[in-house]
Coordinates of C-alpha atoms and ligand atoms in Angstrom, one line a residue:
Chain T
X1 CA -64.2 -162.5 19.4
X2 CA -63.9 -160.1 15.9
X3 CA -65.6 -157.2 15.7
X4 CA -65.9 -153.7 14.1
X5 CA -65.8 -150.9 17.1
X6 CA -65.3 -147.5 17.5
X7 CA -62.1 -146.3 19.7
X8 CA -61.5 -143.1 21.5
X9 CA -58.3 -141.5 20.7
X10 CA -56.9 -141.0 24.5
X11 CA -53.5 -139.9 22.9
X12 CA -52.0 -138.7 19.4
X13 CA -48.9 -137.3 18.6
X14 CA -45.8 -137.2 15.9
X15 CA -43.0 -139.1 17.0
X16 CA -40.6 -137.8 13.9
X17 CA -40.9 -137.4 10.2
X18 CA -43.9 -139.1 9.3
X19 CA -43.7 -141.6 12.3
X20 CA -47.0 -141.3 14.2
X21 CA -48.2 -142.6 17.9
X22 CA -51.7 -143.6 18.5
X23 CA -53.3 -144.3 21.5
X24 CA -56.8 -146.2 22.1
X25 CA -58.7 -146.6 24.0
X26 CA -60.9 -149.9 23.5
X27 CA -61.7 -153.3 25.1
X28 CA -59.4 -154.9 22.6
X29 CA -56.6 -153.8 24.2
X30 CA -57.7 -156.5 27.0
X31 CA -57.6 -159.0 24.7
X32 CA -54.4 -158.3 22.1
X33 CA -51.0 -160.5 22.1
X34 CA -47.8 -159.1 20.5
X35 CA -47.7 -159.9 16.7
X36 CA -51.5 -159.1 16.6
X37 CA -52.8 -156.2 14.5
X38 CA -56.2 -153.9 14.2
X39 CA -57.7 -152.5 11.2
X40 CA -58.1 -148.6 11.1
X41 CA -60.7 -147.2 9.0
X42 CA -60.4 -143.8 7.8
X43 CA -63.4 -141.4 8.1
X44 CA -63.5 -140.3 4.3
X45 CA -66.2 -142.5 2.3
X46 CA -64.1 -142.8 -0.7
X47 CA -61.4 -144.9 1.4
X48 CA -63.4 -148.2 1.7
X49 CA -60.5 -150.4 3.7
X50 CA -59.3 -150.5 6.7
X51 CA -55.4 -150.2 7.6
X52 CA -53.7 -153.4 8.9
X53 CA -51.4 -152.1 12.0
X54 CA -49.7 -153.6 14.4
X55 CA -50.4 -153.4 18.1
X56 CA -47.4 -152.0 19.3
X57 CA -48.3 -152.0 22.9
X58 CA -51.1 -152.3 25.7
X59 CA -51.2 -150.1 28.9
X60 CA -50.8 -151.8 32.5
X61 CA -54.7 -151.6 32.9
X62 CA -55.0 -153.4 29.4
X63 CA -57.7 -150.4 28.7
X64 CA -55.6 -148.7 25.7
X65 CA -53.9 -150.1 23.0
X66 CA -51.1 -148.1 21.1
X67 CA -50.3 -148.3 17.4
X68 CA -47.2 -146.4 15.8
X69 CA -47.8 -146.2 12.5
X70 CA -46.0 -143.7 8.9
X71 CA -48.4 -141.9 7.6
X72 CA -47.4 -142.4 4.0
X73 CA -50.2 -142.5 1.8
X74 CA -53.7 -141.0 1.7
X75 CA -55.4 -143.0 4.6
X76 CA -52.9 -143.0 7.1
X77 CA -52.2 -139.2 6.0
X78 CA -55.9 -138.7 6.7
X79 CA -56.2 -141.0 10.2
X80 CA -52.9 -138.6 11.4
X81 CA -55.2 -135.7 11.2
X82 CA -57.7 -137.0 14.2
X83 CA -57.1 -135.4 17.7
X84 CA -57.4 -137.2 21.0
X85 CA -61.2 -137.4 22.5
X86 CA -62.3 -138.2 18.3
X87 CA -63.7 -141.4 17.8
X88 CA -62.0 -144.0 14.9
X89 CA -63.5 -147.1 13.6
X90 CA -61.3 -150.2 14.2
X91 CA -61.5 -153.6 13.4
X92 CA -59.9 -156.2 15.5
X93 CA -58.5 -158.3 17.1
X94 CA -56.5 -159.7 14.1
X95 CA -54.0 -162.4 13.3
X96 CA -52.2 -165.1 15.0
X97 CA -49.5 -163.3 17.4
X98 CA -46.3 -164.5 19.0
X99 CA -47.1 -167.7 21.1
X100 CA -44.7 -166.3 24.3
X101 CA -45.5 -169.6 26.0
X102 CA -43.5 -171.8 23.7
X103 CA -40.4 -169.4 24.2
X104 CA -40.2 -170.3 27.6
X105 CA -36.4 -171.1 29.1
X106 CA -35.0 -170.1 25.7
X107 CA -33.0 -167.2 24.8
X108 CA -35.1 -164.9 22.6
X109 CA -33.8 -162.1 19.6
X110 CA -35.8 -159.1 18.9
X111 CA -35.2 -157.6 15.0
X112 CA -37.3 -154.8 14.2
X113 CA -36.2 -152.9 10.8
X114 CA -38.0 -149.5 10.6
X115 CA -42.0 -149.5 10.8
X116 CA -41.1 -153.3 11.6
X117 CA -39.8 -151.8 15.0
X118 CA -43.5 -151.2 16.4
X119 CA -44.8 -154.5 16.7
X120 CA -41.9 -155.8 18.7
X121 CA -42.1 -153.4 21.6
X122 CA -45.4 -155.3 23.1
X123 CA -43.1 -158.8 22.4
X124 CA -40.3 -157.3 24.7
X125 CA -42.7 -156.4 27.3
X126 CA -44.7 -159.7 27.6
X127 CA -41.5 -161.6 27.1
X128 CA -39.9 -159.5 30.4
X129 CA -43.3 -160.1 32.0
X130 CA -43.1 -164.1 31.4
X131 CA -39.3 -163.8 32.6
X132 CA -37.7 -164.4 29.3
X133 CA -34.5 -163.1 28.8
X134 CA -34.4 -161.4 25.2
X135 CA -32.0 -158.8 22.9
X136 CA -33.4 -156.5 20.5
X137 CA -31.8 -155.0 17.7
X138 CA -33.7 -151.9 16.1
X139 CA -32.6 -150.9 12.6
X140 CA -33.4 -147.4 11.7
X141 CA -32.6 -145.2 8.4
X142 CA -31.0 -142.7 10.2
X143 CA -30.7 -141.4 13.9
X144 CA -34.5 -140.9 14.2
X145 CA -35.0 -144.0 16.8
X146 CA -38.2 -143.7 17.5
X147 CA -38.9 -146.1 20.6
X148 CA -35.6 -147.1 21.1
X149 CA -36.2 -145.6 24.8
X150 CA -39.0 -147.6 25.6
X151 CA -37.1 -150.6 24.4
X152 CA -34.3 -149.9 26.8
X153 CA -36.4 -150.2 29.9
X154 CA -37.4 -153.7 28.9
X155 CA -34.5 -155.5 27.4
X156 CA -30.7 -155.1 25.8
X157 CA -31.1 -152.9 22.8
X158 CA -28.7 -152.4 20.2
X159 CA -29.3 -150.0 17.1
X160 CA -27.9 -149.8 13.7
X161 CA -28.5 -147.0 11.2
X162 CA -28.1 -147.4 7.4
X163 CA -26.3 -143.9 7.6
X164 CA -24.3 -144.7 10.3
X165 CA -25.5 -141.6 12.7
X166 CA -26.2 -144.4 15.7
X167 CA -25.1 -148.0 16.4
X168 CA -24.0 -150.0 14.1
X169 CA -23.7 -149.1 10.7
X170 CA -25.5 -151.2 8.4
X171 CA -28.4 -153.2 8.8
X172 CA -30.1 -155.6 11.8
X173 CA -28.0 -158.4 10.6
X174 CA -24.8 -156.3 10.7
X175 CA -25.6 -155.3 14.5
X176 CA -26.5 -158.9 15.3
X177 CA -23.0 -160.1 13.7
X178 CA -21.0 -157.4 15.7
X179 CA -22.7 -157.8 18.6
X180 CA -22.6 -161.9 18.6
X181 CA -26.4 -161.8 19.5
X182 CA -26.9 -165.2 18.9
X183 CA -29.8 -167.2 20.3
X184 CA -32.2 -169.8 20.2
X185 CA -35.3 -167.7 18.9
X186 CA -35.2 -164.9 16.5
X187 CA -38.5 -163.1 16.2
X188 CA -38.4 -160.3 13.0
X189 CA -40.5 -157.6 11.4
X190 CA -39.2 -155.2 8.6
X191 CA -39.3 -154.8 4.8
X192 CA -38.9 -158.0 3.0
X193 CA -35.4 -158.0 2.3
X194 CA -34.4 -158.0 5.7
X195 CA -36.9 -160.8 6.4
X196 CA -35.4 -163.0 3.4
X197 CA -31.7 -162.0 5.3
X198 CA -33.1 -163.1 8.7
X199 CA -34.2 -166.5 7.4
X200 CA -31.6 -167.1 5.5
X201 CA -29.1 -166.2 8.8
X202 CA -31.5 -168.2 10.9
X203 CA -31.3 -171.4 8.8
X204 CA -27.3 -170.9 8.9
X205 CA -27.1 -170.5 12.8
X206 CA -29.7 -173.4 13.7
X207 CA -31.9 -170.3 15.0
X208 CA -35.7 -170.7 14.8
X209 CA -37.2 -167.8 13.5
X210 CA -40.4 -166.6 13.4
X211 CA -41.6 -163.5 11.1
X212 CA -44.1 -161.2 10.8
X213 CA -45.5 -160.8 7.2
X214 CA -47.4 -157.9 5.4
X215 CA -49.3 -157.8 2.3
X216 CA -52.6 -155.9 0.9
X217 CA -55.5 -156.5 2.6
X218 CA -59.2 -156.0 1.8
X219 CA -61.5 -157.9 4.4
X220 CA -58.5 -158.8 7.5
X221 CA -60.9 -161.7 8.6
X222 CA -59.7 -164.6 6.0
X223 CA -62.6 -164.1 3.8
X224 CA -61.7 -162.0 0.6
X225 CA -57.7 -164.4 0.0
X226 CA -56.5 -161.1 -0.7
X227 CA -53.3 -161.3 1.6
X228 CA -51.8 -164.9 1.2
X229 CA -48.4 -166.1 1.3
X230 CA -46.6 -168.9 -0.8
X231 CA -46.0 -172.0 2.0
X232 CA -44.0 -175.1 1.9
X233 CA -46.9 -177.3 3.3
X234 CA -50.6 -177.2 2.2
X235 CA -52.5 -174.1 3.9
X236 CA -55.0 -174.8 6.1
X237 CA -58.4 -173.0 3.9
X238 CA -57.4 -173.8 0.5
X239 CA -55.4 -176.8 0.7
X240 CA -53.1 -175.5 -1.7
X241 CA -49.8 -173.7 -0.9
X242 CA -51.4 -170.3 -0.3
X243 CA -52.0 -169.2 3.6
X244 CA -53.8 -165.7 4.5
X245 CA -51.5 -163.7 6.4
X246 CA -54.3 -161.7 8.1
X247 CA -56.0 -165.0 9.9
X248 CA -52.8 -168.1 10.0
X249 CA -50.5 -164.9 9.8
X250 CA -49.0 -162.4 10.6
X251 CA -46.6 -164.3 12.4
X252 CA -44.9 -167.3 10.4
X253 CA -42.4 -170.3 11.2
X254 CA -39.5 -168.9 9.1
X255 CA -39.1 -172.6 7.2
X256 CA -43.1 -172.5 6.8
X257 CA -43.3 -169.6 4.1
X258 CA -41.7 -169.0 0.9
X259 CA -40.3 -165.2 0.6
Chain J
X1 CA -95.1 -156.6 6.2
X2 CA -93.7 -159.3 3.6
X3 CA -90.1 -159.1 2.7
X4 CA -89.9 -162.4 1.1
X5 CA -88.9 -162.7 -2.6
X6 CA -89.0 -165.6 -5.1
X7 CA -86.0 -166.7 -7.5
X8 CA -87.1 -169.4 -9.8
X9 CA -89.0 -171.3 -7.2
X10 CA -86.6 -170.8 -4.2
X11 CA -88.3 -168.2 -1.4
X12 CA -85.6 -166.0 -0.1
X13 CA -87.0 -164.1 3.4
X14 CA -85.8 -160.9 2.2
X15 CA -84.2 -159.7 -0.8
X16 CA -80.7 -159.5 0.7
X17 CA -77.6 -162.1 0.2
X18 CA -73.9 -161.7 0.1
X19 CA -72.0 -161.2 -3.3
X20 CA -69.8 -164.2 -4.0
X21 CA -65.9 -163.7 -3.1
X22 CA -66.5 -161.2 -0.8
X23 CA -67.9 -163.3 2.5
X24 CA -66.2 -166.9 2.1
X25 CA -68.5 -169.4 3.0
X26 CA -70.1 -167.3 5.6
X27 CA -67.7 -168.5 8.2
X28 CA -65.5 -165.8 8.5
X29 CA -67.8 -163.2 9.0
X30 CA -70.3 -165.4 10.9
X31 CA -69.0 -163.7 14.2
X32 CA -69.7 -160.4 13.4
X33 CA -73.1 -160.7 11.8
X34 CA -76.3 -162.6 11.9
X35 CA -76.3 -165.2 8.6
X36 CA -80.1 -165.5 9.7
X37 CA -80.7 -162.3 9.0
X38 CA -79.9 -162.8 5.0
X39 CA -82.2 -164.2 2.5
X40 CA -78.8 -166.4 1.3
X41 CA -75.1 -166.6 1.3
X42 CA -74.1 -166.7 -2.1
X43 CA -70.6 -168.6 -1.7
X44 CA -66.9 -167.8 -3.2
X45 CA -66.5 -169.7 -6.5
X46 CA -66.2 -173.3 -6.5
X47 CA -64.2 -175.2 -8.9
X48 CA -63.9 -178.9 -9.6
X49 CA -60.6 -179.0 -7.8
X50 CA -58.2 -176.7 -5.7
X51 CA -57.1 -173.4 -7.5
X52 CA -54.2 -171.9 -6.0
X53 CA -55.1 -168.3 -7.2
X54 CA -53.1 -165.4 -8.9
X55 CA -49.9 -164.0 -7.4
X56 CA -50.2 -160.7 -4.9
X57 CA -50.5 -158.0 -4.6
X58 CA -54.1 -159.4 -5.6
X59 CA -56.2 -156.3 -4.1
X60 CA -55.8 -152.8 -3.8
X61 CA -58.2 -149.3 -2.5
X62 CA -59.2 -147.1 -5.6
X63 CA -61.3 -143.9 -5.3
X64 CA -64.7 -145.5 -3.8
X65 CA -63.9 -148.8 -4.2
X66 CA -60.9 -151.6 -4.8
X67 CA -59.7 -153.4 -7.6
X68 CA -59.1 -157.4 -6.9
X69 CA -57.1 -160.2 -9.0
X70 CA -57.6 -163.1 -6.4
X71 CA -57.9 -165.9 -9.5
X72 CA -60.6 -167.7 -8.1
X73 CA -58.2 -169.5 -5.0
X74 CA -60.6 -171.8 -3.4
X75 CA -60.7 -175.5 -2.2
X76 CA -62.7 -176.9 -4.8
X77 CA -66.1 -179.0 -4.2
X78 CA -65.3 -182.1 -2.5
X79 CA -64.2 -179.6 0.6
X80 CA -66.7 -177.5 -0.1
X81 CA -69.1 -180.4 0.4
X82 CA -67.3 -182.2 3.4
X83 CA -66.6 -178.6 5.2
X84 CA -68.6 -175.8 4.2
X85 CA -72.1 -176.9 3.3
X86 CA -72.8 -178.9 7.1
X87 CA -71.5 -175.2 8.5
X88 CA -74.1 -173.1 6.2
X89 CA -76.7 -175.9 6.9
X90 CA -76.5 -174.6 11.1
X91 CA -78.4 -171.2 9.4
X92 CA -81.9 -170.5 8.5
X93 CA -80.6 -168.8 5.2
X94 CA -80.8 -170.0 1.6
X95 CA -77.5 -171.3 0.2
X96 CA -76.5 -170.5 -3.4
X97 CA -73.1 -171.8 -4.6
X98 CA -71.0 -169.5 -7.3
X99 CA -69.4 -172.1 -9.8
X100 CA -66.5 -171.5 -11.6
X101 CA -64.2 -173.4 -14.0
X102 CA -61.8 -173.4 -17.0
X103 CA -64.2 -174.9 -19.2
X104 CA -67.7 -176.2 -19.4
X105 CA -66.8 -179.5 -18.5
X106 CA -65.1 -178.3 -15.7
X107 CA -68.4 -176.6 -14.2
X108 CA -70.4 -179.5 -14.7
X109 CA -68.1 -181.4 -12.9
X110 CA -69.2 -178.8 -9.8
X111 CA -72.6 -179.0 -10.4
X112 CA -73.2 -182.8 -11.0
X113 CA -71.4 -183.4 -7.3
X114 CA -73.7 -181.0 -5.9
X115 CA -76.9 -181.9 -7.7
X116 CA -77.6 -184.2 -4.7
X117 CA -76.2 -181.8 -2.0
X118 CA -78.6 -179.7 0.0
X119 CA -78.2 -176.2 -1.6
X120 CA -80.6 -174.3 -3.0
X121 CA -79.2 -172.7 -6.5
X122 CA -76.2 -172.3 -8.6
X123 CA -74.5 -169.0 -9.8
X124 CA -72.8 -169.7 -12.6
X125 CA -69.5 -167.3 -12.7
X126 CA -68.7 -166.6 -16.5
X127 CA -67.7 -163.0 -16.1
X128 CA -64.3 -163.5 -13.6
X129 CA -61.8 -160.6 -15.2
X130 CA -59.0 -162.6 -13.2
X131 CA -58.8 -165.6 -14.6
X132 CA -56.6 -166.1 -17.9
X133 CA -58.0 -169.5 -19.3
X134 CA -61.9 -169.4 -19.8
X135 CA -64.4 -168.1 -17.3
X136 CA -64.8 -164.5 -18.6
X137 CA -64.5 -166.0 -22.4
X138 CA -67.9 -167.5 -21.8
X139 CA -69.6 -164.7 -20.7
X140 CA -68.3 -162.1 -23.3
X141 CA -69.5 -163.7 -26.4
X142 CA -73.7 -164.4 -26.8
X143 CA -73.5 -167.5 -29.0
X144 CA -71.0 -169.1 -26.0
X145 CA -72.9 -167.9 -23.2
X146 CA -76.0 -169.4 -24.6
X147 CA -74.2 -173.0 -25.5
X148 CA -72.6 -172.6 -21.7
X149 CA -76.0 -172.1 -20.2
X150 CA -77.9 -174.5 -22.3
X151 CA -75.3 -177.3 -21.2
X152 CA -75.2 -176.9 -17.4
X153 CA -79.5 -176.4 -17.6
X154 CA -79.4 -179.8 -18.9
X155 CA -77.2 -181.0 -16.0
X156 CA -78.5 -178.8 -13.2
X157 CA -81.2 -180.0 -10.9
X158 CA -81.2 -176.7 -9.0
X159 CA -82.3 -173.5 -10.6
X160 CA -79.0 -171.8 -12.5
X161 CA -78.4 -168.3 -12.2
X162 CA -76.0 -167.2 -14.5
X163 CA -73.7 -164.0 -13.6
X164 CA -73.2 -161.5 -16.1
X165 CA -69.9 -159.4 -16.9
X166 CA -70.4 -155.6 -17.2
X167 CA -67.8 -156.0 -19.9
X168 CA -69.5 -156.3 -22.8
X169 CA -70.9 -153.9 -25.6
X170 CA -74.3 -154.9 -24.9
X171 CA -75.7 -155.9 -21.3
X172 CA -79.3 -156.8 -23.1
X173 CA -77.7 -159.1 -25.7
X174 CA -76.0 -161.2 -22.8
X175 CA -79.2 -161.4 -20.7
X176 CA -81.0 -162.4 -23.7
X177 CA -78.7 -165.0 -24.7
X178 CA -78.4 -166.5 -20.5
X179 CA -82.5 -166.6 -21.2
X180 CA -82.0 -168.3 -24.6
X181 CA -79.9 -171.2 -22.5
X182 CA -82.6 -171.6 -20.3
X183 CA -80.9 -169.6 -17.2
X184 CA -83.7 -169.8 -14.5
X185 CA -82.6 -166.2 -13.2
X186 CA -79.4 -164.0 -13.8
X187 CA -77.4 -162.0 -11.5
X188 CA -75.3 -158.5 -12.5
X189 CA -72.7 -156.9 -12.4
X190 CA -69.2 -158.8 -11.9
X191 CA -66.5 -156.4 -11.6
X192 CA -65.3 -153.8 -14.1
X193 CA -61.7 -154.5 -15.7
X194 CA -59.7 -151.4 -13.9
X195 CA -55.8 -151.0 -13.4
X196 CA -53.8 -148.6 -10.8
X197 CA -50.2 -147.9 -11.5
X198 CA -47.9 -147.3 -8.6
X199 CA -46.2 -143.8 -10.1
X200 CA -43.1 -144.0 -7.5
X201 CA -42.1 -147.5 -8.6
X202 CA -43.2 -147.4 -12.0
X203 CA -44.9 -150.4 -11.6
X204 CA -48.5 -152.0 -11.8
X205 CA -50.1 -152.0 -8.3
X206 CA -51.9 -155.4 -8.8
X207 CA -49.3 -158.7 -9.7
X208 CA -51.9 -159.2 -12.8
X209 CA -51.7 -155.7 -13.8
X210 CA -55.5 -155.4 -14.2
X211 CA -58.1 -156.4 -11.7
X212 CA -61.9 -156.0 -11.0
X213 CA -63.4 -152.5 -9.9
X214 CA -65.8 -152.9 -7.3
X215 CA -67.6 -151.0 -4.4
X216 CA -69.9 -147.6 -4.6
X217 CA -67.6 -146.5 -7.4
X218 CA -69.5 -148.7 -9.9
X219 CA -73.0 -148.2 -8.7
X220 CA -74.3 -145.8 -11.0
X221 CA -73.0 -148.4 -13.8
X222 CA -74.5 -151.5 -12.3
X223 CA -77.9 -150.0 -11.8
X224 CA -77.8 -148.9 -15.5
X225 CA -77.2 -152.6 -16.7
X226 CA -79.6 -154.2 -14.2
X227 CA -82.1 -151.9 -15.4
X228 CA -81.6 -152.5 -19.2
X229 CA -81.4 -156.5 -18.4
X230 CA -84.3 -156.6 -16.3
X231 CA -86.2 -155.0 -18.9
X232 CA -84.7 -157.3 -21.8
X233 CA -85.9 -160.7 -20.1
X234 CA -88.4 -162.3 -17.9
X235 CA -86.0 -163.6 -15.7
X236 CA -85.8 -162.7 -12.4
X237 CA -82.7 -160.7 -11.7
X238 CA -80.3 -160.3 -8.8
X239 CA -78.9 -156.9 -8.8
X240 CA -75.2 -156.0 -7.6
X241 CA -72.6 -153.4 -7.5
X242 CA -71.4 -150.8 -5.1
X243 CA -74.6 -151.7 -2.5
X244 CA -73.6 -149.8 0.6
X245 CA -77.0 -149.2 2.5
X246 CA -80.8 -149.9 2.5
X247 CA -81.3 -146.7 -0.1
X248 CA -78.9 -148.0 -2.3
X249 CA -80.6 -151.5 -2.5
X250 CA -84.2 -150.2 -2.7
X251 CA -82.7 -148.1 -6.3
X252 CA -81.6 -151.8 -7.5
X253 CA -85.0 -153.4 -6.7
X254 CA -86.6 -150.6 -8.3
X255 CA -84.3 -150.6 -11.3
X256 CA -86.0 -154.1 -11.7
X257 CA -83.8 -156.9 -9.4
X258 CA -86.1 -158.7 -7.4
X259 CA -82.8 -159.6 -4.9
X260 CA -80.0 -157.7 -4.2
X261 CA -76.4 -158.8 -3.4
X262 CA -73.5 -157.0 -1.2
X263 CA -70.2 -157.4 -1.8
X264 CA -67.0 -154.8 -1.0
X265 CA -69.2 -152.8 1.5
X266 CA -68.5 -156.1 3.8
X267 CA -65.0 -155.3 4.3
X268 CA -65.8 -151.6 5.0
X269 CA -68.8 -152.8 7.6
X270 CA -69.2 -156.4 8.1
X271 CA -73.0 -155.5 9.0
X272 CA -73.9 -154.1 6.3
X273 CA -76.3 -156.8 4.8
X274 CA -78.1 -156.9 8.0
X275 CA -78.3 -153.0 8.1
X276 CA -79.9 -153.0 4.6
X277 CA -82.3 -155.5 5.6
X278 CA -83.1 -153.4 8.6
X279 CA -83.5 -150.6 5.9
X280 CA -85.7 -151.9 3.7
X281 CA -88.3 -152.8 6.3
X282 CA -87.9 -149.2 7.5
X283 CA -88.4 -147.8 4.1
X284 CA -91.7 -150.0 3.6
X285 CA -92.9 -148.6 7.0
X286 CA -92.3 -145.3 6.5
X287 CA -93.7 -145.6 2.9
X288 CA -96.7 -148.0 3.5
X289 CA -95.7 -150.8 1.6
X290 CA -97.1 -154.1 2.8
X291 CA -95.0 -156.3 0.5
X292 CA -91.6 -155.8 -0.7
X293 CA -92.6 -156.8 -4.3
X294 CA -94.1 -153.9 -4.8
X295 CA -90.8 -152.0 -5.2
X296 CA -89.6 -154.1 -8.2
X297 CA -89.1 -152.4 -11.2
X298 CA -91.6 -149.9 -10.0
X299 CA -89.2 -146.9 -11.2
X300 CA -91.0 -144.4 -13.4
X301 CA -90.7 -141.6 -15.9
Ligands
FAD401 C1 -50.3 -157.4 9.7 C2 -49.8 -155.7 9.2 C3 -49.3 -154.9 10.1 C4 -48.9 -153.4 9.9 N1 -48.4 -152.9 11.0 C5 -47.9 -151.8 10.5 C6 -47.4 -151.0 11.5 O1 -47.7 -151.2 12.5 N2 -47.0 -149.7 11.4 C7 -47.2 -149.1 10.0 O2 -46.9 -148.0 9.7 N3 -47.5 -150.1 9.0 C8 -47.9 -151.1 9.1 N4 -48.6 -152.0 8.2 C9 -48.4 -151.2 6.8 C10 -49.8 -150.4 7.0 O3 -50.6 -151.5 6.6 C11 -49.9 -149.5 5.5 O4 -48.6 -148.8 5.7 C12 -50.8 -148.9 5.2 O5 -52.0 -149.5 5.1 C13 -50.8 -148.0 3.7 O6 -52.0 -147.2 4.3 P1 -51.9 -145.3 3.3 O7 -53.4 -145.1 3.8 O8 -50.6 -145.1 3.7 O9 -51.5 -145.6 1.9 P2 -52.6 -146.0 0.5 O10 -52.1 -145.7 -0.6 O11 -53.9 -144.5 0.9 O12 -53.1 -147.3 0.5 C14 -53.8 -147.6 -0.3 C15 -54.5 -149.3 0.3 O13 -53.2 -149.9 0.0 C16 -52.9 -150.7 1.1 N5 -51.4 -150.8 1.5 C17 -50.6 -149.9 1.1 N6 -49.5 -150.0 1.3 C18 -49.6 -151.3 2.2 C19 -48.6 -152.0 3.1 N7 -47.3 -151.3 2.9 N8 -48.7 -153.1 3.7 C20 -50.5 -153.2 3.4 N9 -51.4 -152.7 3.2 C21 -50.8 -151.3 1.9 C22 -53.9 -149.9 2.3 O14 -54.1 -150.8 3.4 C23 -54.9 -149.3 1.2 O15 -56.0 -150.4 1.3 C24 -48.9 -153.2 8.5 C25 -49.2 -154.0 7.4 C26 -50.0 -155.3 7.8 C27 -50.3 -156.3 6.6
FMN402 C1 -62.3 -159.7 -3.5 C2 -63.4 -160.0 -4.5 C3 -63.8 -161.3 -4.6 C4 -64.5 -161.8 -6.0 N1 -64.8 -163.0 -6.4 C5 -65.7 -163.4 -6.9 C6 -66.1 -164.8 -7.1 O1 -65.6 -165.8 -6.7 N2 -67.2 -165.3 -8.4 C7 -67.8 -164.1 -8.8 O2 -68.6 -164.9 -9.1 N3 -67.7 -163.2 -8.6 C8 -66.6 -162.6 -7.3 N4 -66.8 -161.0 -7.0 C9 -67.5 -160.2 -7.9 C10 -68.6 -159.9 -6.9 O3 -69.4 -161.2 -6.4 C11 -69.8 -158.6 -7.4 O4 -70.1 -159.2 -8.4 C12 -68.6 -157.3 -7.4 O5 -67.7 -157.2 -6.8 C13 -69.8 -156.1 -7.4 O6 -70.3 -155.8 -6.1 P1 -70.1 -154.9 -4.9 O7 -69.5 -153.7 -5.6 O8 -70.7 -154.8 -4.0 O9 -68.4 -155.4 -4.2 C14 -65.2 -160.8 -6.3 C15 -65.6 -159.5 -5.9 C16 -64.5 -159.2 -4.9 C17 -64.7 -157.7 -4.4
FES403 S1 -57.5 -159.7 4.0 FE1 -58.8 -161.0 3.1 S2 -58.6 -163.1 3.4 FE2 -56.8 -161.9 4.0

């Protein structure tokens, strides 16, 4: 059941630059699926809206969940200042998530670009647990390869950096081609140009693609219709071609969404 | 203790309702808050056919509030009747349907279809700042507002609440126009037209360029307008704009509102309306007030 709840900060640290890792103790950890997200509320009363952040990982006991986020704007900068043993208000668990069951018996490729990398970690973990073979390609701007080691323990991991300081010089698609990582299913999260390229590439090579989309949100639960994306078929809520990323997404079959 | 109020013959168990467009048709928030605790659910705007709404980004946060330019995406009155009314009927609360249209005919199409449905009142949105054609146009010219109100009143078999725009030079004139057109009640304020620019990208944050400002940032303006409108007309007034807690709601009652609506703060705290209802009761207890109606327009110099 969706709810707003207090969560205890178990660990909070800076991974590199503006990237922070936050472990929260919350019963929501037991319900979290890869690809789902939660909303974190800033405490400053002038910042009313929750910040949607993907679930990056869950601990072995499923009592804590991990978020890895970029402190880019005012709200996430404020959040980055909260310390272990302090409490935060969170809204969750939100969104649909990836359907790991559907991937059984298939070869899966995970693509994460920049701050789109975190949600791929829990997916890699659950695929590994379900005995589904997968490769991952992580795309970074430079050699600051946050979460790389965690991926290495779960699957074959390749890296692409824009400045060429690590792995393939270029995008995740360049690394995918260079290493011939063709598979049945590709799951991707990252900036819009990357998602468009993945959609195109998957279509050309006959792979099934699932994309994790982002949009500005107010409610996070489907009530405000703020976060829609254009779809090929009519959407279940309004019966037009605008579906809600916070409820029907954020994970979509690439063929379903018009990017 | 009596917390019930009456608006155009419709009794509400308490004066707290949702503000249109922030609460869907109640479904999405029903797992997080008890709809039975609300005086009424005011639905998202309903048109005579499905509306696509505006391009994204449609929402953004601003200091103490938010901007939205949803553009009234809605499934239309037929889906509303089939899906949303049966859902809302499961709860012990009143149903107020917010109605939108590009032309008076479109408003009338919705009202005609709902006339025989188990809903309690219509709130007519003549004040949406985010739809290019119509909508706000009906709410910014007193003559047009009066005429629109009259034409809807002639067809409606339920009470008609005209929802007023704050984007006018005289809210008093608009309240008087709605009254002259035969409105049974008025509600205000809808959102104030605002803007936000991303200075790194040198671009408007919202695809629509402008959006409606709501949330605590608008409360003082909303309160002043509710006061002015309530003192200009004899109609009951539903006050809204930035209500975050019972204290805010009580200010609106004292200013002259018979009931209040909570919008943006539902996003910050899904249980805001329940808490407002509880808080009003606590205030009444503390001040020895037996009937919430004693608070309405009780402000003094
Ligand atoms: C489903 C989903 C999952 C996400 N997962 C992650 C994640 O795992 N890690 C991560 O670092 N980021 C993630 N994001 C992006 C993250 O939500 C934004 O970076 C963040 O909300 C920006 O807030 P701020 O306080 O830094 O910026 P501010 O400028 O203070 O934000 C102002 C408003 O705009 C919204 N906003 C600004 N940028 C974005 C954006 N890119 N996407 C959505 N809303 C935005 C904010 O939520 C806020 O309401 C995700 C977004 C979505 C929709
Ligand atoms: C996301 C959003 C959607 C809205 N949609 C509607 C609508 O469909 N019809 C309407 O009359 N008002 C709509 N409004 C205006 C609210 O009902 C309310 O008048 C306004 O937001 C002020 O109240 P608040 O500050 O409590 O939000 C919307 C407001 C928001 C924030
Ligand atoms: S954020 Fe409100 S519908 Fe998705």
